[in-house]
Coordinates of C-alpha atoms and ligand atoms in Angstrom, one line a residue:
M28 CA -55.1 101.8 83.3
T29 CA -53.8 105.1 81.9
D30 CA -54.1 105.9 78.2
P31 CA -50.5 105.3 77.2
V32 CA -50.5 101.9 79.1
K33 CA -53.8 100.9 77.4
N34 CA -52.4 101.9 74.0
Y35 CA -49.3 99.9 74.5
V36 CA -51.2 96.8 75.6
E37 CA -53.8 97.0 72.8
S38 CA -51.2 97.6 70.1
F39 CA -49.0 94.8 71.5
M40 CA -51.9 92.4 71.6
A41 CA -53.1 93.3 68.1
G42 CA -49.6 92.4 66.7
L43 CA -49.5 89.2 68.8
I44 CA -52.9 88.0 67.6
A45 CA -52.2 88.8 64.0
R46 CA -49.0 86.7 64.2
N47 CA -50.6 83.9 66.1
P48 CA -54.2 83.6 65.0
G49 CA -56.6 81.4 66.8
E50 CA -54.2 80.6 69.7
K51 CA -56.6 81.8 72.4
E52 CA -54.9 80.3 75.5
F53 CA -51.6 81.9 74.4
H54 CA -53.3 85.3 73.8
Q55 CA -54.9 85.0 77.3
A56 CA -51.6 84.2 79.1
V57 CA -49.7 87.0 77.2
R58 CA -52.4 89.6 77.8
E59 CA -52.3 89.1 81.5
V60 CA -48.5 89.6 81.6
V61 CA -48.5 92.5 79.3
E62 CA -51.2 94.3 81.3
S63 CA -49.0 94.0 84.4
V64 CA -45.7 94.9 82.9
A65 CA -46.7 97.7 80.5
P66 CA -46.3 100.5 83.1
Y67 CA -42.8 99.2 83.9
I68 CA -41.8 99.0 80.3
L69 CA -43.1 102.5 79.6
D70 CA -41.0 103.7 82.6
Y71 CA -37.9 102.1 81.1
P72 CA -38.1 103.0 77.4
Y73 CA -35.0 101.0 76.4
L74 CA -37.0 97.8 77.2
K75 CA -39.6 99.0 74.6
D76 CA -36.9 100.0 72.1
L77 CA -35.2 96.6 72.5
K78 CA -38.6 94.9 72.0
I79 CA -38.0 92.8 75.0
M80 CA -41.7 91.9 75.5
E81 CA -42.1 91.0 71.8
R82 CA -39.1 88.7 72.0
M83 CA -40.4 87.1 75.2
A84 CA -43.7 86.3 73.4
E85 CA -41.9 84.7 70.4
P86 CA -40.6 81.2 71.2
E87 CA -36.8 80.7 70.6
R88 CA -37.7 77.4 69.0
V89 CA -40.8 75.2 68.4
I90 CA -40.4 71.6 67.6
I91 CA -43.4 69.7 66.2
F92 CA -43.0 66.0 65.3
R93 CA -44.9 62.9 64.4
V94 CA -45.3 60.2 67.1
P95 CA -46.3 56.8 65.6
W96 CA -47.1 53.9 67.9
M97 CA -48.9 50.6 67.9
D98 CA -51.6 49.6 70.3
D99 CA -52.0 46.1 71.9
R100 CA -54.2 44.9 69.0
G101 CA -51.6 45.8 66.4
Q102 CA -53.4 49.0 65.2
V103 CA -51.3 51.9 64.2
H104 CA -51.8 55.4 65.7
I105 CA -50.3 58.8 64.9
N106 CA -50.1 61.5 67.5
R107 CA -48.4 64.9 67.4
G108 CA -45.5 65.8 69.7
F109 CA -44.5 69.3 70.7
R110 CA -41.6 71.0 72.5
V111 CA -41.8 74.8 72.8
Q112 CA -38.4 76.2 73.9
M113 CA -39.6 79.7 74.9
N114 CA -36.8 81.5 76.7
S115 CA -33.2 80.5 77.7
A116 CA -32.1 83.9 79.1
I117 CA -31.6 82.7 82.7
G118 CA -30.8 79.0 82.3
P119 CA -31.4 75.9 80.2
Y120 CA -35.0 75.4 79.0
K121 CA -37.1 73.8 81.8
G122 CA -40.7 72.7 81.9
G123 CA -43.1 69.8 82.0
I124 CA -44.5 67.5 79.3
R125 CA -48.3 67.1 79.1
F126 CA -50.1 64.1 77.6
H127 CA -53.8 65.0 77.1
E128 CA -56.2 64.9 74.1
S129 CA -56.6 68.7 74.3
V130 CA -52.9 69.5 73.7
N131 CA -52.3 71.8 70.7
L132 CA -49.8 74.6 69.8
S133 CA -51.7 77.3 71.7
I134 CA -51.8 75.3 74.9
M135 CA -48.1 74.4 74.6
K136 CA -47.2 78.1 74.0
F137 CA -49.2 79.4 76.9
L138 CA -47.7 76.9 79.2
A139 CA -44.1 77.6 78.0
F140 CA -44.7 81.4 78.3
E141 CA -46.1 81.0 81.9
Q142 CA -43.2 78.7 82.7
T143 CA -40.6 81.4 81.8
F144 CA -42.0 83.8 84.4
K145 CA -42.6 81.1 87.0
N146 CA -39.0 79.7 86.7
S147 CA -37.7 83.2 87.1
L148 CA -39.7 83.6 90.3
T149 CA -38.1 80.4 91.8
T150 CA -34.8 82.3 92.1
L151 CA -33.1 79.3 90.3
P152 CA -31.3 79.4 87.0
M153 CA -34.0 77.9 84.7
G154 CA -35.3 79.1 81.3
G155 CA -38.9 78.3 80.2
A156 CA -40.3 75.5 78.0
K157 CA -43.2 73.1 77.7
G158 CA -43.9 70.0 75.7
G159 CA -46.4 67.3 75.2
S160 CA -48.7 65.4 72.9
D161 CA -52.4 65.1 72.1
F162 CA -52.1 61.5 73.3
S163 CA -54.3 60.5 76.3
P164 CA -52.9 57.8 78.6
R165 CA -56.5 57.3 79.9
G166 CA -57.7 53.8 79.1
K167 CA -54.3 52.7 77.7
S168 CA -52.4 49.7 79.0
D169 CA -49.0 50.1 80.5
A170 CA -47.5 48.5 77.4
E171 CA -49.2 51.0 75.2
V172 CA -48.1 54.0 77.3
M173 CA -44.5 52.6 77.2
R174 CA -44.5 52.3 73.4
F175 CA -45.9 55.8 73.1
C176 CA -43.3 57.2 75.5
Q177 CA -40.5 55.4 73.6
S178 CA -41.6 56.8 70.3
F179 CA -42.1 60.3 71.7
M180 CA -38.5 60.3 73.2
T181 CA -37.0 58.8 70.0
E182 CA -37.5 62.2 68.4
L183 CA -37.4 64.5 71.5
Q184 CA -34.0 63.2 72.6
R185 CA -32.1 65.1 69.9
H186 CA -33.5 68.4 71.2
I187 CA -32.9 68.1 75.0
G188 CA -30.0 67.5 77.4
Q189 CA -29.0 68.3 81.0
D190 CA -27.5 71.7 80.0
T191 CA -29.9 72.4 77.1
D192 CA -33.5 71.5 78.0
V193 CA -34.8 69.4 81.0
P194 CA -38.4 68.2 80.7
A195 CA -40.5 66.9 83.6
G196 CA -44.1 65.8 84.2
D197 CA -47.4 67.6 83.9
I198 CA -51.0 66.5 83.2
G199 CA -50.9 62.8 82.1
V200 CA -47.2 62.5 82.8
G201 CA -46.2 61.2 86.2
G202 CA -43.6 58.8 87.6
R203 CA -44.6 55.9 85.2
E204 CA -44.2 58.1 82.1
I205 CA -41.0 59.7 83.3
G206 CA -39.6 56.2 83.8
Y207 CA -40.3 55.1 80.3
L208 CA -39.1 58.4 78.8
F209 CA -35.8 58.3 80.8
G210 CA -35.2 54.7 79.9
Q211 CA -35.5 55.4 76.2
Y212 CA -33.4 58.6 76.5
K213 CA -30.6 56.7 78.3
R214 CA -30.7 53.9 75.7
L215 CA -30.5 56.3 72.7
R216 CA -27.9 58.7 74.1
D217 CA -25.9 56.2 76.1
E218 CA -25.7 58.6 79.0
F219 CA -27.0 58.6 82.6
T220 CA -27.7 62.3 83.2
G221 CA -30.3 64.5 84.9
T222 CA -32.0 65.3 81.6
L223 CA -35.4 64.7 83.0
T224 CA -36.7 65.5 86.5
G225 CA -39.4 63.7 88.5
K226 CA -37.2 60.6 88.3
G227 CA -37.6 57.6 90.6
L228 CA -35.7 57.8 93.9
A229 CA -33.5 54.9 93.0
W230 CA -32.3 56.5 89.7
G231 CA -31.6 60.1 90.3
G232 CA -34.9 61.5 91.6
S233 CA -35.2 63.9 94.5
L234 CA -37.1 63.3 97.7
L235 CA -40.2 65.4 97.8
R236 CA -40.5 66.1 94.1
P237 CA -43.8 64.2 93.9
E238 CA -45.1 66.2 96.8
A239 CA -43.5 69.6 95.9
T240 CA -46.2 71.3 93.8
G241 CA -49.1 70.6 96.1
F242 CA -47.1 71.2 99.3
G243 CA -45.7 74.5 97.7
V244 CA -49.3 75.6 97.0
C245 CA -50.2 75.3 100.6
Y246 CA -47.0 77.0 101.8
F247 CA -47.8 79.9 99.5
A248 CA -51.4 80.0 100.7
Q249 CA -50.1 80.0 104.3
E250 CA -48.1 83.2 103.5
M251 CA -51.2 84.8 101.8
L252 CA -53.4 83.9 104.8
A253 CA -50.8 85.2 107.2
T254 CA -51.1 88.7 105.7
R255 CA -54.6 88.7 107.1
G256 CA -53.7 87.0 110.4
Q257 CA -55.2 83.7 109.3
S258 CA -54.1 80.1 108.8
F259 CA -55.4 76.7 107.5
E260 CA -56.4 75.6 111.0
G261 CA -60.1 74.8 111.1
K262 CA -60.8 76.0 107.5
T263 CA -62.9 74.2 104.9
V264 CA -61.0 73.7 101.7
V265 CA -62.3 72.9 98.2
V266 CA -59.8 71.2 95.9
S267 CA -60.3 70.5 92.2
G268 CA -58.5 67.7 90.4
A269 CA -57.5 64.4 91.8
G270 CA -54.0 64.1 90.2
N271 CA -50.5 64.8 91.5
V272 CA -51.0 68.5 92.5
A273 CA -54.5 68.0 94.0
Q274 CA -53.4 64.9 96.0
Y275 CA -50.5 66.7 97.8
A276 CA -52.3 70.0 98.1
A277 CA -55.1 68.1 99.9
R278 CA -52.5 66.2 102.0
K279 CA -50.7 69.4 103.2
A280 CA -54.0 71.2 103.9
M281 CA -55.1 68.3 106.0
D282 CA -51.8 68.2 107.9
L283 CA -52.2 72.0 108.5
G284 CA -55.5 71.4 110.3
A285 CA -58.0 72.1 107.4
K286 CA -61.0 70.0 106.3
V287 CA -60.7 69.1 102.6
V288 CA -64.2 68.4 101.3
T289 CA -63.9 68.0 97.5
L290 CA -61.9 66.4 94.7
S291 CA -62.7 66.2 91.0
D292 CA -61.8 64.9 87.6
S293 CA -63.0 65.8 84.1
D294 CA -66.2 63.7 84.6
G295 CA -67.4 65.4 87.9
F296 CA -66.6 66.0 91.5
I297 CA -67.1 64.4 94.9
H298 CA -68.3 66.3 98.0
D299 CA -67.4 64.7 101.4
P300 CA -68.9 66.9 104.1
D301 CA -66.9 65.0 106.8
G302 CA -63.6 65.8 105.0
L303 CA -60.7 63.6 103.9
N304 CA -58.8 61.8 106.6
E305 CA -55.6 59.6 106.5
E306 CA -57.5 56.5 105.4
K307 CA -59.6 58.3 102.7
W308 CA -56.5 60.1 101.4
N309 CA -54.6 56.8 101.1
Y310 CA -57.6 55.3 99.2
V311 CA -57.4 58.2 96.7
M312 CA -53.7 57.7 96.2
Q313 CA -54.3 54.0 95.4
L314 CA -57.3 54.7 93.3
K315 CA -55.6 57.3 91.1
N316 CA -52.0 56.2 91.1
I317 CA -52.2 52.4 91.1
Y318 CA -55.7 51.5 89.7
R319 CA -56.0 54.6 87.6
G320 CA -59.7 54.8 88.6
R321 CA -62.2 57.6 88.5
I322 CA -63.1 60.0 91.4
K323 CA -66.7 58.9 91.4
E324 CA -65.5 55.6 92.9
Y325 CA -64.8 57.6 96.1
A326 CA -68.5 58.1 96.6
E327 CA -69.2 54.4 96.1
K328 CA -66.5 53.5 98.8
Y329 CA -67.6 56.3 101.2
P330 CA -71.4 56.7 101.0
N331 CA -71.4 59.9 103.1
A332 CA -69.8 61.5 100.1
K333 CA -71.9 62.5 97.1
Y334 CA -70.8 62.4 93.4
Y335 CA -71.9 65.2 91.1
P336 CA -71.4 64.1 87.5
G337 CA -70.6 66.8 84.9
E338 CA -70.1 69.5 87.6
R339 CA -67.2 71.5 89.1
P340 CA -66.8 71.8 92.9
W341 CA -67.0 75.7 93.1
G342 CA -70.6 75.8 94.4
I343 CA -69.5 74.1 97.7
P344 CA -69.1 76.8 100.4
C345 CA -65.5 77.0 101.6
D346 CA -62.9 79.2 103.2
I347 CA -60.1 78.4 100.8
A348 CA -60.3 77.2 97.1
L349 CA -57.3 75.4 95.5
P350 CA -57.9 74.8 91.8
C351 CA -55.5 72.0 90.9
A352 CA -56.9 70.4 87.6
T353 CA -56.5 72.5 84.4
Q354 CA -56.7 75.8 82.6
N355 CA -59.9 77.9 82.6
E356 CA -61.7 75.6 85.1
I357 CA -63.0 78.7 87.1
E358 CA -65.2 80.8 84.8
A359 CA -67.2 83.9 85.8
A360 CA -70.2 82.0 87.1
D361 CA -67.9 79.7 89.1
A362 CA -66.1 82.8 90.6
E363 CA -69.5 84.2 91.6
K364 CA -70.3 80.9 93.4
I365 CA -66.9 81.0 95.1
V366 CA -67.4 84.5 96.4
K367 CA -71.0 83.8 97.5
G368 CA -69.9 80.7 99.3
G369 CA -67.8 82.8 101.7
C370 CA -64.4 81.9 100.4
G371 CA -61.5 84.2 101.4
C372 CA -58.6 82.8 99.5
V373 CA -58.0 81.3 96.0
T374 CA -54.6 79.9 95.5
E375 CA -53.9 78.3 92.1
G376 CA -52.3 74.9 91.9
A377 CA -53.0 74.5 88.2
N378 CA -51.7 76.7 85.4
M379 CA -54.1 79.5 84.5
P380 CA -57.2 77.8 86.0
T381 CA -59.1 81.1 86.3
T382 CA -60.4 83.0 83.4
P383 CA -59.7 86.8 83.2
E384 CA -63.4 87.6 83.9
A385 CA -63.3 85.2 86.9
I386 CA -60.1 86.8 88.3
A387 CA -61.7 90.2 88.1
I388 CA -64.7 89.0 90.1
I389 CA -62.5 87.4 92.7
Q390 CA -60.2 90.4 93.0
K391 CA -63.1 92.9 93.1
A392 CA -64.7 91.0 96.0
G393 CA -61.5 91.4 98.0
L394 CA -60.4 87.8 98.2
L395 CA -56.8 86.8 98.4
Y396 CA -55.9 85.5 94.9
S397 CA -52.6 84.1 93.6
P398 CA -51.8 83.1 90.0
G399 CA -50.4 79.6 89.4
K400 CA -47.0 81.0 88.2
A401 CA -46.4 82.1 91.8
S402 CA -48.2 79.5 93.9
N403 CA -47.5 76.4 91.9
A404 CA -43.8 77.1 91.4
G405 CA -42.8 74.7 94.1
G406 CA -42.9 71.8 91.6
V407 CA -40.4 73.2 89.1
A408 CA -38.4 74.7 92.0
T409 CA -37.9 71.2 93.3
S410 CA -37.1 70.0 89.8
G411 CA -34.3 72.6 90.0
L412 CA -33.2 71.1 93.3
E413 CA -33.2 67.7 91.6
M414 CA -31.0 69.1 88.9
T415 CA -28.6 70.4 91.5
Q416 CA -28.4 67.1 93.3
N417 CA -27.8 65.3 90.0
S418 CA -25.0 67.7 89.1
I419 CA -23.2 67.3 92.4
R420 CA -24.0 63.6 92.5
Q421 CA -25.5 63.8 95.9
K422 CA -28.9 63.2 97.5
W423 CA -30.4 65.5 100.0
T424 CA -32.7 64.4 102.9
A425 CA -36.4 65.2 102.7
E426 CA -35.9 67.8 105.5
E427 CA -33.2 69.5 103.4
V428 CA -35.4 69.6 100.3
D429 CA -38.5 70.8 102.3
A430 CA -36.5 73.6 103.9
H431 CA -35.4 74.8 100.4
L432 CA -39.0 74.5 99.1
H433 CA -40.4 76.4 102.0
R434 CA -37.8 79.2 101.6
I435 CA -38.4 79.5 97.9
M436 CA -42.2 79.7 98.3
S437 CA -41.8 82.4 101.0
D438 CA -39.3 84.3 98.8
I439 CA -41.8 84.2 95.9
H440 CA -44.5 85.5 98.2
A441 CA -42.1 88.3 99.3
A442 CA -41.4 89.2 95.6
C443 CA -45.2 89.4 94.9
V444 CA -45.7 91.7 97.8
K445 CA -42.7 93.9 96.8
Y446 CA -44.1 94.5 93.3
G447 CA -47.8 94.0 93.9
K448 CA -48.7 95.9 97.1
D449 CA -50.7 99.1 96.6
E450 CA -51.0 102.2 98.9
S451 CA -53.8 100.7 100.8
G452 CA -51.7 97.6 101.7
N453 CA -53.6 95.3 99.4
V454 CA -51.4 92.9 97.4
N455 CA -52.2 92.2 93.7
Y456 CA -50.4 88.9 93.4
V457 CA -50.9 88.9 89.6
K458 CA -49.1 92.2 89.1
G459 CA -46.4 91.3 91.7
A460 CA -45.7 87.9 90.1
N461 CA -45.6 89.2 86.6
I462 CA -43.4 92.2 87.3
A463 CA -41.0 90.2 89.5
G464 CA -40.7 87.4 87.0
F465 CA -40.3 89.8 84.1
I466 CA -37.5 92.0 85.5
K467 CA -35.0 89.2 85.9
V468 CA -35.5 87.7 82.5
A469 CA -35.7 91.2 80.8
N470 CA -32.4 92.3 82.4
A471 CA -30.7 89.0 81.4
M472 CA -31.9 89.5 77.8
V473 CA -30.6 93.1 77.7
D474 CA -27.2 91.9 79.0
Q475 CA -27.0 89.2 76.4
G476 CA -27.6 91.4 73.4
L477 CA -29.9 90.9 70.4
V478 CA -30.3 87.1 70.3
Ligands
NDP509 P1 -52.5 64.9 86.7 O1 -52.6 64.4 85.4 O2 -51.8 64.2 87.8 O3 -54.0 65.3 87.2 C1 -54.8 66.2 86.5 C2 -56.1 66.2 87.2 O4 -56.9 67.2 86.6 C3 -56.9 64.9 87.0 O5 -57.8 64.7 88.1 C4 -57.7 65.2 85.7 O6 -58.9 64.5 85.5 C5 -58.0 66.7 85.9 N1 -58.2 67.3 84.6 C6 -57.3 67.3 83.6 N2 -57.9 67.9 82.5 C7 -59.1 68.3 82.9 C8 -60.1 69.0 82.2 N3 -60.0 69.4 81.0 N4 -61.2 69.3 83.0 C9 -61.4 68.9 84.3 N5 -60.4 68.2 84.9 C10 -59.3 67.9 84.2 O7 -51.8 66.4 86.5 P2 -51.1 67.3 87.6 O8 -51.8 67.2 88.9 O9 -49.7 67.2 87.5 O10 -51.5 68.8 87.0 C11 -52.6 69.5 87.4 C12 -52.4 71.0 87.0 O11 -51.3 71.5 87.8 C13 -52.1 71.3 85.6 O12 -52.6 72.6 85.3 C14 -50.6 71.4 85.5 O13 -50.1 72.2 84.4 C15 -50.3 72.1 86.9 N6 -49.0 71.9 87.4 C16 -48.4 70.7 87.6 C17 -47.2 70.6 88.2 C18 -46.6 69.2 88.5 O14 -45.5 69.2 89.0 N7 -47.2 68.1 88.1 C19 -46.4 71.8 88.5 C20 -47.1 73.0 88.4 C21 -48.4 73.0 87.8 P3 -59.0 63.3 84.4 O15 -58.4 62.1 85.0 O16 -60.5 63.2 84.2 O17 -58.3 63.9 83.2
2IT510 O1 -46.1 73.6 85.2 C1 -45.1 73.2 85.8 O2 -44.4 74.0 86.5 C2 -44.7 71.8 85.8 N1 -45.4 71.0 85.2 C3 -43.4 71.3 86.4 C4 -42.3 71.6 85.5 C5 -41.0 71.0 85.9 O3 -40.0 71.1 85.2 O4 -40.9 70.4 87.0

């Protein structure tokens, strides 16, 4: 970094931290973007004068609300609901809803901030938002989850709409929760619109939306590998998580000829040296999505696999690592293990799963590395395709949606290469994704005046 760039970054961050004390995930996400775009901003001083970056880091609106609900025993619980409407320069606010006990304002703001750049990269007209609650669906009955969703939507409904803000799923929010949220929205607003995405196929959902994030991760990894003349064929793949993104990233990696040897949850990971196959993958789908079980049960069902309680999978040697669980799940020591294990490519499925120290280790070792805002954008992109289908009241075939998804992932890869390639031909995907995502939103903000 040159001195003027460094000065810009540090003074920007000092202001951000002073205004948003204690929001460490938000600081982390903003710093990564500011470090990438600072040289560009200094090259175009009107962006600095118009305080475009300062405006991007200040949410247009934050809604925080009480979510009261009653459990099956008649006990009253109070959770906190959030919706961070970060940026609407290029389209209606768009982004998922997360239900997890760790949810707080910092996590909501980091996710909404990342979403703004990700949505810009998709090439579709979507602004950035994120929402959620510190409610954990884990261990709750269907009836409890339904009552919670209904209470959450009773407040949220007044802030969203098909042309205003379109939520979707994220950690802890899948097809079941979207169903309950949509039902309550429709009841309160008396309208059947595409205000949520990730809907069921019978009521406005898009084919391939459940698969889209994980499939997109692998399509993006394919593009990255191709820059070095490689593919998934015959590769060993380590996946973290066992939820929506992990399930379909594993599935596509298998279909592309790779051996997927790990899955995880917040309690530990399983290592199956033989790799997943069709039967084992179907078992995981049932275990997680129907019985809502834990990943350790995999090792009970398939004794060749071993369960490692309290550990992450990064010590297992692999060719490709796909972190698909949560933020900051690859720390410096994990990155060292990934490099030592011979891995050549880390493609993020989760949002911000790698700490800045870990990213530095991975990049220094020369591995291919992509940030989630580029490689996991297939999910929200397909949400955008769901919105289009809802607007024109038509339903595309799986082949049509997959063709759009494939094209979008390869366009995002091309944008990362355009802005991230250095003189030696090496692609810095962090820089490329941040600059490409930034330019479109920044130009739209300039065009629209001081709002
Ligand atoms: P799910 O709720 O379906 O699955 C999450 C998985 O990650 C579970 O296996 C969960 O384990 C694990 N996990 C959650 N929190 C932690 C934690 N603190 N430590 C370790 N493991 C954890 O969520 P998704 O698959 O939808 O989301 C996974 C990631 O992908 C998130 O970062 C999300 O933001 C991102 N993402 C999701 C998209 C989507 O379309 N769904 C789109 C783009 C990104 P456990 O059951 O123990 O909690
Ligand atoms: O992080 C993400 O991109 C998502 N959770 C998906 C958002 C969406 O609107 O589909």
